[in-house]
mmCIF file of C-alpha atoms in Angstrom:
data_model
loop_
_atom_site.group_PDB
_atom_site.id
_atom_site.type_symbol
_atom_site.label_atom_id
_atom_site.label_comp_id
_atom_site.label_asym_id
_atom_site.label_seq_id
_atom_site.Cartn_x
_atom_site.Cartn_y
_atom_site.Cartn_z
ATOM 1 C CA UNK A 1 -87.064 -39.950 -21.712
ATOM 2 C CA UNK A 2 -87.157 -36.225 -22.062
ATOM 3 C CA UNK A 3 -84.528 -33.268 -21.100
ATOM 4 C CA UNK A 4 -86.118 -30.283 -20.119
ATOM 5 C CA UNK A 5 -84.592 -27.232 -21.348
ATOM 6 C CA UNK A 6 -87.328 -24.645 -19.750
ATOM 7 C CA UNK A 7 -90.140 -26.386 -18.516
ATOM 8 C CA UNK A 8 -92.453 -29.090 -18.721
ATOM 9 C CA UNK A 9 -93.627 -28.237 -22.083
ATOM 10 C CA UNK A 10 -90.243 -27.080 -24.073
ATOM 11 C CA UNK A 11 -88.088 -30.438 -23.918
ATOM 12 C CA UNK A 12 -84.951 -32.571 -26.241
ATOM 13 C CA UNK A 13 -87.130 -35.140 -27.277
ATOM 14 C CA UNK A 14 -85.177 -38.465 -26.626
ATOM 15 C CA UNK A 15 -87.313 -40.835 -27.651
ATOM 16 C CA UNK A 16 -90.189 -42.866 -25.793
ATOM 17 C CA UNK A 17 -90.658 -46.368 -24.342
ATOM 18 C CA UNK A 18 -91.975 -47.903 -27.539
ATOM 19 C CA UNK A 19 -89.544 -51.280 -29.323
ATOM 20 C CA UNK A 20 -88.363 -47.910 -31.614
ATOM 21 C CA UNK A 21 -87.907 -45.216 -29.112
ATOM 22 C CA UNK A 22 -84.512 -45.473 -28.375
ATOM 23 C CA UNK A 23 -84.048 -44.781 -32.087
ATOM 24 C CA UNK A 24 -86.335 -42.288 -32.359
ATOM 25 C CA UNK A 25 -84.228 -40.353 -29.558
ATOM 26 C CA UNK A 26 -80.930 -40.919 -31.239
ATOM 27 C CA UNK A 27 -82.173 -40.007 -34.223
ATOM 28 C CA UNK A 28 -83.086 -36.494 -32.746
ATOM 29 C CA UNK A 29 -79.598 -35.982 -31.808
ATOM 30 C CA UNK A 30 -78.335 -37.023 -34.958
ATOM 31 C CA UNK A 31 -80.476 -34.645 -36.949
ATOM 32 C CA UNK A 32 -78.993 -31.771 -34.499
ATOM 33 C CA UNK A 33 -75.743 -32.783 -34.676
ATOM 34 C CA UNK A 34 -76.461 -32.964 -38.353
ATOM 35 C CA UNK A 35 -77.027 -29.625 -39.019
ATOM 36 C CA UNK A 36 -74.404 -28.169 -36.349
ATOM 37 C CA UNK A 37 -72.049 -30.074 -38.218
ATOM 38 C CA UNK A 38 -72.846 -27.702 -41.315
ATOM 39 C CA UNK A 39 -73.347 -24.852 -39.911
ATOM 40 C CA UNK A 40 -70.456 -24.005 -37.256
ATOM 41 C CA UNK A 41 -68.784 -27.277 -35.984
ATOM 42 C CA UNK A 42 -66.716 -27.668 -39.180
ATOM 43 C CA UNK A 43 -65.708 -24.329 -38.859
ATOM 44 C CA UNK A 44 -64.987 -24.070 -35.360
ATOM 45 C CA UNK A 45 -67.481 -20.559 -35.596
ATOM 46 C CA UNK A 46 -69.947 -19.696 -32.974
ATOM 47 C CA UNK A 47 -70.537 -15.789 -34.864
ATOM 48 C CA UNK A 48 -71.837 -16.243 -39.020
ATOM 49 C CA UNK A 49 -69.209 -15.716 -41.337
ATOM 50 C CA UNK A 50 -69.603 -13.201 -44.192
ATOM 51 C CA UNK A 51 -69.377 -15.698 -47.008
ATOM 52 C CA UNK A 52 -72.406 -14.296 -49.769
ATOM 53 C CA UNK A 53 -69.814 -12.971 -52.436
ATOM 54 C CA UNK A 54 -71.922 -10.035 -54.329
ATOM 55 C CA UNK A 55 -70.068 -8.826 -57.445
ATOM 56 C CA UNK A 56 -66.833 -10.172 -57.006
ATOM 57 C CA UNK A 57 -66.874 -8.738 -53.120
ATOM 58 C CA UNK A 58 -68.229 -9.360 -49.822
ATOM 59 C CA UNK A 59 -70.406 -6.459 -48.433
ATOM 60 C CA UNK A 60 -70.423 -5.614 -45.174
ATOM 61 C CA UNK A 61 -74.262 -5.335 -45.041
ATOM 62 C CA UNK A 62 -74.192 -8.878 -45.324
ATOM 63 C CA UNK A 63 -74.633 -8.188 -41.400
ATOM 64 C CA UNK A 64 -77.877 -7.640 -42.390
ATOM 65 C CA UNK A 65 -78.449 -10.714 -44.502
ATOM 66 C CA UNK A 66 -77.381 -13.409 -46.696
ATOM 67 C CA UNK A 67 -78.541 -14.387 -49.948
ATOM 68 C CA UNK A 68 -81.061 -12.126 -50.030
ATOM 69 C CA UNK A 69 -82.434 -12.593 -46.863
ATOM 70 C CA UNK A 70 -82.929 -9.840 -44.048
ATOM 71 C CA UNK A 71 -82.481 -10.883 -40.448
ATOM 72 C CA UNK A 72 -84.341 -7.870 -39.006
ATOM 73 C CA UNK A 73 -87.689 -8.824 -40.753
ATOM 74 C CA UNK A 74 -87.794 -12.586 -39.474
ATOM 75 C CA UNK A 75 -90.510 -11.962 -37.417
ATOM 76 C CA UNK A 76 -92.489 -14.109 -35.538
ATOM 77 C CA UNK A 77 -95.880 -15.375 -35.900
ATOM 78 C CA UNK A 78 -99.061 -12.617 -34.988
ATOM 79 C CA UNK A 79 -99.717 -15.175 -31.905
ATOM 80 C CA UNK A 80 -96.120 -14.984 -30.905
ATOM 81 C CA UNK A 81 -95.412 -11.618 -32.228
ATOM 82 C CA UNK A 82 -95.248 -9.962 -28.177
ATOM 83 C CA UNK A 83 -91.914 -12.165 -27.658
ATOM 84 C CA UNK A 84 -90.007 -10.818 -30.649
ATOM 85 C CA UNK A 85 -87.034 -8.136 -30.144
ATOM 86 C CA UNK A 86 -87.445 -4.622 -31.420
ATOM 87 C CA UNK A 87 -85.113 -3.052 -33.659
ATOM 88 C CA UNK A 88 -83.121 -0.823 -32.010
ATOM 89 C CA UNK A 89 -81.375 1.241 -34.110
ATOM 90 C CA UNK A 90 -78.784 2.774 -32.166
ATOM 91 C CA UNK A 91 -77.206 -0.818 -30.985
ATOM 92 C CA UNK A 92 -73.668 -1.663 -32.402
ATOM 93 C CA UNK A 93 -72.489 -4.411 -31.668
ATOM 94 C CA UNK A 94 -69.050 -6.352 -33.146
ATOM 95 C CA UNK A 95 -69.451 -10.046 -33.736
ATOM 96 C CA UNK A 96 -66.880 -12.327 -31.392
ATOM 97 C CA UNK A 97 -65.582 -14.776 -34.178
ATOM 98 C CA UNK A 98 -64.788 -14.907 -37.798
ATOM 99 C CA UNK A 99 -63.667 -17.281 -40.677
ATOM 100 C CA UNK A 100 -59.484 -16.847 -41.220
ATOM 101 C CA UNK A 101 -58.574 -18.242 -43.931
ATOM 102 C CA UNK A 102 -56.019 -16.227 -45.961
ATOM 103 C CA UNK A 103 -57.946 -12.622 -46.702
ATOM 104 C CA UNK A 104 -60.989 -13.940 -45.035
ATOM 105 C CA UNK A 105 -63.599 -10.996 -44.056
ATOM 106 C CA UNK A 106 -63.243 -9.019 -40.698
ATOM 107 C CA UNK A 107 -66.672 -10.337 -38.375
ATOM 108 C CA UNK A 108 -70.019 -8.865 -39.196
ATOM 109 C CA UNK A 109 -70.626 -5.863 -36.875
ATOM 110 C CA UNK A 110 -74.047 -3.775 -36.904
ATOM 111 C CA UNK A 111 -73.841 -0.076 -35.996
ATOM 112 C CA UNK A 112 -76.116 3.692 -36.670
ATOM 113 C CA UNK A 113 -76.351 5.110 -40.122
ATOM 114 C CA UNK A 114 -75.587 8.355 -38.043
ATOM 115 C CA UNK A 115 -72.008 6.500 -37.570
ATOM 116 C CA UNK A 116 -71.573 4.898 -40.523
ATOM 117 C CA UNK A 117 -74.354 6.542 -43.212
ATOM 118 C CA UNK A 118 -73.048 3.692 -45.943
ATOM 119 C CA UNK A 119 -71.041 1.082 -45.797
ATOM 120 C CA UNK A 120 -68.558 -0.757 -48.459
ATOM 121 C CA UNK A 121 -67.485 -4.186 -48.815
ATOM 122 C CA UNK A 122 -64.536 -5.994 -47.243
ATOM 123 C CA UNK A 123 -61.649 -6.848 -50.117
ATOM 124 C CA UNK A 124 -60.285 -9.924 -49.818
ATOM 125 C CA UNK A 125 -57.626 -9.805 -52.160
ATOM 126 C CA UNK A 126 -56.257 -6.557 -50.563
ATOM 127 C CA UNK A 127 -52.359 -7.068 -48.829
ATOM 128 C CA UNK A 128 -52.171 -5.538 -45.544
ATOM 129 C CA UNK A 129 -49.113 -7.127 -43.995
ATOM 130 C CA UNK A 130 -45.968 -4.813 -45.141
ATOM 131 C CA UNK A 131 -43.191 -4.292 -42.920
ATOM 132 C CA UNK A 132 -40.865 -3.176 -45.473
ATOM 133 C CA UNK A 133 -43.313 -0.289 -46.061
ATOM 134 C CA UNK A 134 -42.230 3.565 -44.731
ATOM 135 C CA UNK A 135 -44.439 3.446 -42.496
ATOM 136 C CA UNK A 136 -44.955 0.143 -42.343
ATOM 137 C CA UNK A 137 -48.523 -1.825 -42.222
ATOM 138 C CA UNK A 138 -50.003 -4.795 -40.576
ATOM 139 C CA UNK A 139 -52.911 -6.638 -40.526
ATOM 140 C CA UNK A 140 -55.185 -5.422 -37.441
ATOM 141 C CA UNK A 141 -58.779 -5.800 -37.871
ATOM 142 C CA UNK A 142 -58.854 -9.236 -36.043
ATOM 143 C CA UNK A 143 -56.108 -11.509 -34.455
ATOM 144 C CA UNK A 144 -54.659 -14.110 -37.199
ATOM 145 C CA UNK A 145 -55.368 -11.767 -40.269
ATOM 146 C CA UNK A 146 -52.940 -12.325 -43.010
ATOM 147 C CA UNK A 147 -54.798 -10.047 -46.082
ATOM 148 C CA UNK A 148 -57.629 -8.242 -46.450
ATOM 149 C CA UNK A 149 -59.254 -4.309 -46.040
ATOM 150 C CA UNK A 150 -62.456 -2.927 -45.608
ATOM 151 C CA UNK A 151 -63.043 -0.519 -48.685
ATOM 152 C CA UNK A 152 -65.910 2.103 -47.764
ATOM 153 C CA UNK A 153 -65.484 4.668 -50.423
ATOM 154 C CA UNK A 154 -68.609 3.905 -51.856
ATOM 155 C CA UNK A 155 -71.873 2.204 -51.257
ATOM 156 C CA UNK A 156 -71.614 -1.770 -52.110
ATOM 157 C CA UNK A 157 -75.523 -3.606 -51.453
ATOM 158 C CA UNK A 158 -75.538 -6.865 -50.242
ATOM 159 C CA UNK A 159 -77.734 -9.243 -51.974
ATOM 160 C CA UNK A 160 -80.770 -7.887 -50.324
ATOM 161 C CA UNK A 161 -80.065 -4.279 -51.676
ATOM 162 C CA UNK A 162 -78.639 -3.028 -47.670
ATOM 163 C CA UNK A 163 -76.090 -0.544 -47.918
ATOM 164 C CA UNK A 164 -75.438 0.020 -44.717
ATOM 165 C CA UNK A 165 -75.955 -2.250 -40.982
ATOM 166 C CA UNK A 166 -78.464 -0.270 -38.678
ATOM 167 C CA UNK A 167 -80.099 -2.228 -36.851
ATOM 168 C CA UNK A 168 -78.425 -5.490 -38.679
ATOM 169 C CA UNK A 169 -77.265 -7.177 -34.988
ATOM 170 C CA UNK A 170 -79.521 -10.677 -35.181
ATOM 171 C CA UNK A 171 -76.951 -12.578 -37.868
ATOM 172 C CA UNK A 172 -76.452 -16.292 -36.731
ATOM 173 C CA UNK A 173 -74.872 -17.359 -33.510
ATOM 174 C CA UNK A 174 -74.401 -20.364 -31.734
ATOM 175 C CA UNK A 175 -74.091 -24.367 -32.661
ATOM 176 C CA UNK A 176 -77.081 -23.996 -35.254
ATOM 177 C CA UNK A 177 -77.151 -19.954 -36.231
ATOM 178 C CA UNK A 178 -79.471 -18.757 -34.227
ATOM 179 C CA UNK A 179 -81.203 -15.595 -36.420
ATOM 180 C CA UNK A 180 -83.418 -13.025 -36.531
ATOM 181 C CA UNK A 181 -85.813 -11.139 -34.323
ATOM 182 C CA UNK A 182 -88.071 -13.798 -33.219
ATOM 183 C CA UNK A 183 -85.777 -16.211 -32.484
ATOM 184 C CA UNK A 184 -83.600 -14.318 -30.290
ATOM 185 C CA UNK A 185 -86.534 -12.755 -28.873
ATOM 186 C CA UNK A 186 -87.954 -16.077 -27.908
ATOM 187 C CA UNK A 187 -84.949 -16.702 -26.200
ATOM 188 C CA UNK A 188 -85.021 -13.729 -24.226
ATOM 189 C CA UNK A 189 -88.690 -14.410 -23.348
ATOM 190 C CA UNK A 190 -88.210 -18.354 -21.879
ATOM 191 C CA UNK A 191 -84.297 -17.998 -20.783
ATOM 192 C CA UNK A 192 -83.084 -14.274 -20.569
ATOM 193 C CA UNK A 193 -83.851 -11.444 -18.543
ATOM 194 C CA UNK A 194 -87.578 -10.970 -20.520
ATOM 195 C CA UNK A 195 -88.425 -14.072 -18.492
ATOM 196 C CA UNK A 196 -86.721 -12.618 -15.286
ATOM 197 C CA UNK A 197 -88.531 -9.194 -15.347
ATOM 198 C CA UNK A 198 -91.831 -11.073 -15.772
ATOM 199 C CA UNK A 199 -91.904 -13.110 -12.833
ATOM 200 C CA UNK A 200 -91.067 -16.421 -15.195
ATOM 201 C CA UNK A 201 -88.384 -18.907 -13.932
ATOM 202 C CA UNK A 202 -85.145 -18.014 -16.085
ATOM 203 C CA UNK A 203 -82.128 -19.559 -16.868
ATOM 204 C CA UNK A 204 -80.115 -16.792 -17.314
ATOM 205 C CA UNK A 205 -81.866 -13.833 -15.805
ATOM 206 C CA UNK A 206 -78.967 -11.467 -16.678
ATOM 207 C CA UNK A 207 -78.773 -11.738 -20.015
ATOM 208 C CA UNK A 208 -80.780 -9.140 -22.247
ATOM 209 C CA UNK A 209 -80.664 -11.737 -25.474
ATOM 210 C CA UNK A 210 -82.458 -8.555 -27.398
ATOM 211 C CA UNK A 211 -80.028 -6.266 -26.527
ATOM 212 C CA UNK A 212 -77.202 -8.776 -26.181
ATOM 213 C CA UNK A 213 -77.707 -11.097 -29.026
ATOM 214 C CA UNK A 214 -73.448 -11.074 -28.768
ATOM 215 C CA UNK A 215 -73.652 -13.148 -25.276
ATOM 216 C CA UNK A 216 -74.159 -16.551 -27.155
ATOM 217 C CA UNK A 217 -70.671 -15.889 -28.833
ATOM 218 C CA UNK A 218 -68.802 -13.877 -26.355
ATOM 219 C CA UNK A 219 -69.896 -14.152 -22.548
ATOM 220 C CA UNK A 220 -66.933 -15.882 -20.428
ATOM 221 C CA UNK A 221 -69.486 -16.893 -17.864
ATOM 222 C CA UNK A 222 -71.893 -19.076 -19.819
ATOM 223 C CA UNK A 223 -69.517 -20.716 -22.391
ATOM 224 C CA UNK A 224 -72.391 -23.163 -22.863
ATOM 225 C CA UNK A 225 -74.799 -20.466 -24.490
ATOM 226 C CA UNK A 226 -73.315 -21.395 -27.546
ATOM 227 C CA UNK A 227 -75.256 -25.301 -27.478
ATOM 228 C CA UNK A 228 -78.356 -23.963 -25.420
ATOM 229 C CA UNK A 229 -78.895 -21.648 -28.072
ATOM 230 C CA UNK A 230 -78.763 -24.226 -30.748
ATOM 231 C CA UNK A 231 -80.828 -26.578 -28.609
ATOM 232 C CA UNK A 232 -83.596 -23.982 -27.579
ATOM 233 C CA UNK A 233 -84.061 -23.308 -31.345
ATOM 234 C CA UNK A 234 -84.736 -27.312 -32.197
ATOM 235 C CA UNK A 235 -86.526 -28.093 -29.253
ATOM 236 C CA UNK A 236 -88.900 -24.396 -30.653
ATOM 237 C CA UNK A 237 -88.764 -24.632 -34.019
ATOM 238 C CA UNK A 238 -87.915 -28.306 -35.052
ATOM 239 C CA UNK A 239 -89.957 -30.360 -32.217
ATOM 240 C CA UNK A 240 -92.876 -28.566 -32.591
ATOM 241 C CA UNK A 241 -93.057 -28.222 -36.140
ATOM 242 C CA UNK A 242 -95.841 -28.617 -37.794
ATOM 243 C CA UNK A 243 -96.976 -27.530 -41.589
ATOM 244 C CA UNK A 244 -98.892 -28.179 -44.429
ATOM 245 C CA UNK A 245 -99.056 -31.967 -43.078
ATOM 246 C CA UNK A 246 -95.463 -32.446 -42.008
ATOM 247 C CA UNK A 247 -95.194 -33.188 -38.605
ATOM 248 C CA UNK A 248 -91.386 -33.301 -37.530
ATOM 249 C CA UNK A 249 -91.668 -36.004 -34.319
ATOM 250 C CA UNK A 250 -94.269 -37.912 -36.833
ATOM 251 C CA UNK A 251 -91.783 -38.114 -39.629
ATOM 252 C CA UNK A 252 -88.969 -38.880 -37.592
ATOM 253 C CA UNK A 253 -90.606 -41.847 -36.132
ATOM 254 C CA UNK A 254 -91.996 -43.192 -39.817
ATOM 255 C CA UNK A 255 -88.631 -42.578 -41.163
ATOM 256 C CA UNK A 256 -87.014 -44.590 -38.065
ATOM 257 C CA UNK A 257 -89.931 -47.320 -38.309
ATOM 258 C CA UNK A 258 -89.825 -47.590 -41.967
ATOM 259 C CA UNK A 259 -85.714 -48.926 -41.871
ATOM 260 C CA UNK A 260 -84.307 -45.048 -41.545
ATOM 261 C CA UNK A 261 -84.217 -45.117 -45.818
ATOM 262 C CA UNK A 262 -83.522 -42.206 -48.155
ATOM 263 C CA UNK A 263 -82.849 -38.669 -47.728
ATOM 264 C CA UNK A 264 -86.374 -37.416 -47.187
ATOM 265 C CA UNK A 265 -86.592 -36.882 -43.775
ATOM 266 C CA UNK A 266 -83.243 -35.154 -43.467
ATOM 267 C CA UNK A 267 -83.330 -32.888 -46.973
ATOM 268 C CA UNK A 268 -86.669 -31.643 -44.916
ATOM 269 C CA UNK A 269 -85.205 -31.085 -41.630
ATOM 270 C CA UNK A 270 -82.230 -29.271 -43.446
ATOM 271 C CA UNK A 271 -85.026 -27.146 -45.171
ATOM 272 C CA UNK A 272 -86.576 -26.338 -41.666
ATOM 273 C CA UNK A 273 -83.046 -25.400 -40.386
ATOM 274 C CA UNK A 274 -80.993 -23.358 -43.502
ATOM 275 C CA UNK A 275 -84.994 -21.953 -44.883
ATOM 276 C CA UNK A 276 -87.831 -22.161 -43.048
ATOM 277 C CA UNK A 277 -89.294 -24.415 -44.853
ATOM 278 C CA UNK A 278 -89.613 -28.505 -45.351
ATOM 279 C CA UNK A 279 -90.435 -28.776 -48.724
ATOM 280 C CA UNK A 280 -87.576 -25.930 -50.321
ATOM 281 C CA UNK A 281 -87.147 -23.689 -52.142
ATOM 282 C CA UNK A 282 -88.548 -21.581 -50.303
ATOM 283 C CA UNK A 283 -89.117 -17.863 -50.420
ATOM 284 C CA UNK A 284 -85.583 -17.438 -49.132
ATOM 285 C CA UNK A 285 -84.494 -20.256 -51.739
ATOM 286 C CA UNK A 286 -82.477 -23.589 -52.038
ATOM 287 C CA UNK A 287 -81.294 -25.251 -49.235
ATOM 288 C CA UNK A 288 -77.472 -24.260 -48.814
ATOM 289 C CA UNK A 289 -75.300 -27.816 -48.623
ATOM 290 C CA UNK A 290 -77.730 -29.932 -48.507
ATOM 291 C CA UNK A 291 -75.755 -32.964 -49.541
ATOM 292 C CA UNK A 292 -73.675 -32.000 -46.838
ATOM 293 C CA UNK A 293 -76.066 -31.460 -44.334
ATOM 294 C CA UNK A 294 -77.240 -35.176 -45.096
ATOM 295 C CA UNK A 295 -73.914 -36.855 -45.128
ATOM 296 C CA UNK A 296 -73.552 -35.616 -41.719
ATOM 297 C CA UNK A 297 -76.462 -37.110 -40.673
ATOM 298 C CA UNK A 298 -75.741 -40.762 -41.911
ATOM 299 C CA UNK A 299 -72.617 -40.331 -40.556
ATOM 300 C CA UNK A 300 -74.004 -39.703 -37.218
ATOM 301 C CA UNK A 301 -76.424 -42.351 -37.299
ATOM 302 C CA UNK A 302 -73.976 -44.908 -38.489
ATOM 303 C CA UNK A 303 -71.455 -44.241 -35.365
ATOM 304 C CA UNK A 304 -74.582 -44.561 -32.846
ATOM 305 C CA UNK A 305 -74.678 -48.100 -34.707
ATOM 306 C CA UNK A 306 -78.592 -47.494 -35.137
#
């Protein structure tokens, strides 16, 4: 059994008619649900947070990146590399949800150095709700603020060395954090308006994911773009991968066959997902909760009572 996401080649692998298959298909989902779980379900989040505290503060230019990564340079491979987005420097762009706990940073926005030539850090410590004040102040960079300023009197990098977010508009979106130039351009090129202008079937012909990497987080029309984001990516990135001898659908079925035992499979999968990688660290580093990531997973596989 298959769902087909784009066409007869890009499918949610559910499994296959094998004594196992049902298993292998539910253990798919669980892996997905998995590391949704993690990344945005827990937080009720569609937009990334800013949550990479550099010196005591979180930068804004962690638009750009977190943990040392950069967004914009997640290219894709030189066979794939005509699908990618460009970097368009002029685009700003305000991200459509944020974290709010009590002084919890504004969302991520990307915008021109000719608008903004540095950029500072967000202060989460700063009090911005006083009535009593003459004038008074309130908290108004987002709805359900309590504390918190941005603070752009000086440069402040982000872990990468950014000070400032031209150009920084492909942070993570959707169920699994969609990122970077490749991925959103290969969602453009099989479901957006790429697809569209090139004579391809698309899904959603109207949508410029390149130039509207915001519509998984804030169109009112296509409330689902938030999952067929997420499930575009594993169907593209998981299914098929394939490296250094680790086949994803291959391992999935040995772990399945071989009593679904130890965190192996999963810790790789969550490499996949949070690095790019199946055997972490990676370039990019550690895998971030992955004791999490594989709780989740158990936890999923236990209530399918597989």
């Amino acid at each position: 059994m298959v769902v087909t996401l784009i066409d007869t080649n890009k499918y949610f692998y559910m499994g296959n008619d094998t004594p196992n298959g049902h298993k292998y298909g539910l253990t798919n989902i669980a892996a997905f649900l998995a590391q949704s779980m993690k990344e945005t379900i827990q937080y009720n989040a569609c937009d990334e947070n800013s949550w990479d505290l550099v010196n005591g503060v979180y930068p804004v230019s962690n638009a750009c990146g977190q943990l040392g990564q950069s967004y914009q340079d997640y290219k894709c491979s030189a066979e794939e590399a005509h699908m990618e987005c460009p970097v368009k420097t002029e685009m700003e762009i305000k991200a459509t949800t944020n974290a709010k706990w009590y002084g919890a940073p504004a969302p991520l926005y990307c915008a021109p150095k000719s608008k903004h030539p540095f950029t500072g850090y967000w202060s989460h410590s700063a009090e911005c709700n006083k009535p009593w004040d003459s004038p008074p102040s309130y908290c108004e960079e987002y709805e359900g603020q309590k504390a918190g300023a941005f603070v752009n009197t000086s440069p402040a990098p982000n872990s990468n060395g950014r000070i400032d977010v031209e150009g920084c508009c492909f942070w993570g979106r959707g169920v699994i954090q969609t990122t970077g130039v490749c991925n959103f351009g290969k969602l453009n090129y099989y479901l957006g308006a790429r697809a569209a202008e090139e004579g391809r079937s698309s899904r959603y012909p109207e949508i410029n994911f390149c130039e509207q990497p915001d519509a998984i987080c804030a169109s009112e029309d296509h409330k689902e773009l938030k999952w067929i984001a997420g499930l575009f990516y594993w169907v593209e990135s998981l299914q098929s991968y394939d490296v250094g001898g680790w086949n994803y659908i291959a391992e999935l079925e040995k772990f399945v066959d071989g009593g679904m035992k130890g965190n192996d499979f999963i810790d790789a999968v969550s490499g996949i997902v949070n690095r790019g990688c199946h055997n972490p660290p990676c370039a990019t580093g550690d895998v971030d909760g992955k004791s999490d990531r594989a709780s989740n997973f158990f936890k999923v596989i236990s209530e399918f009572g597989i």
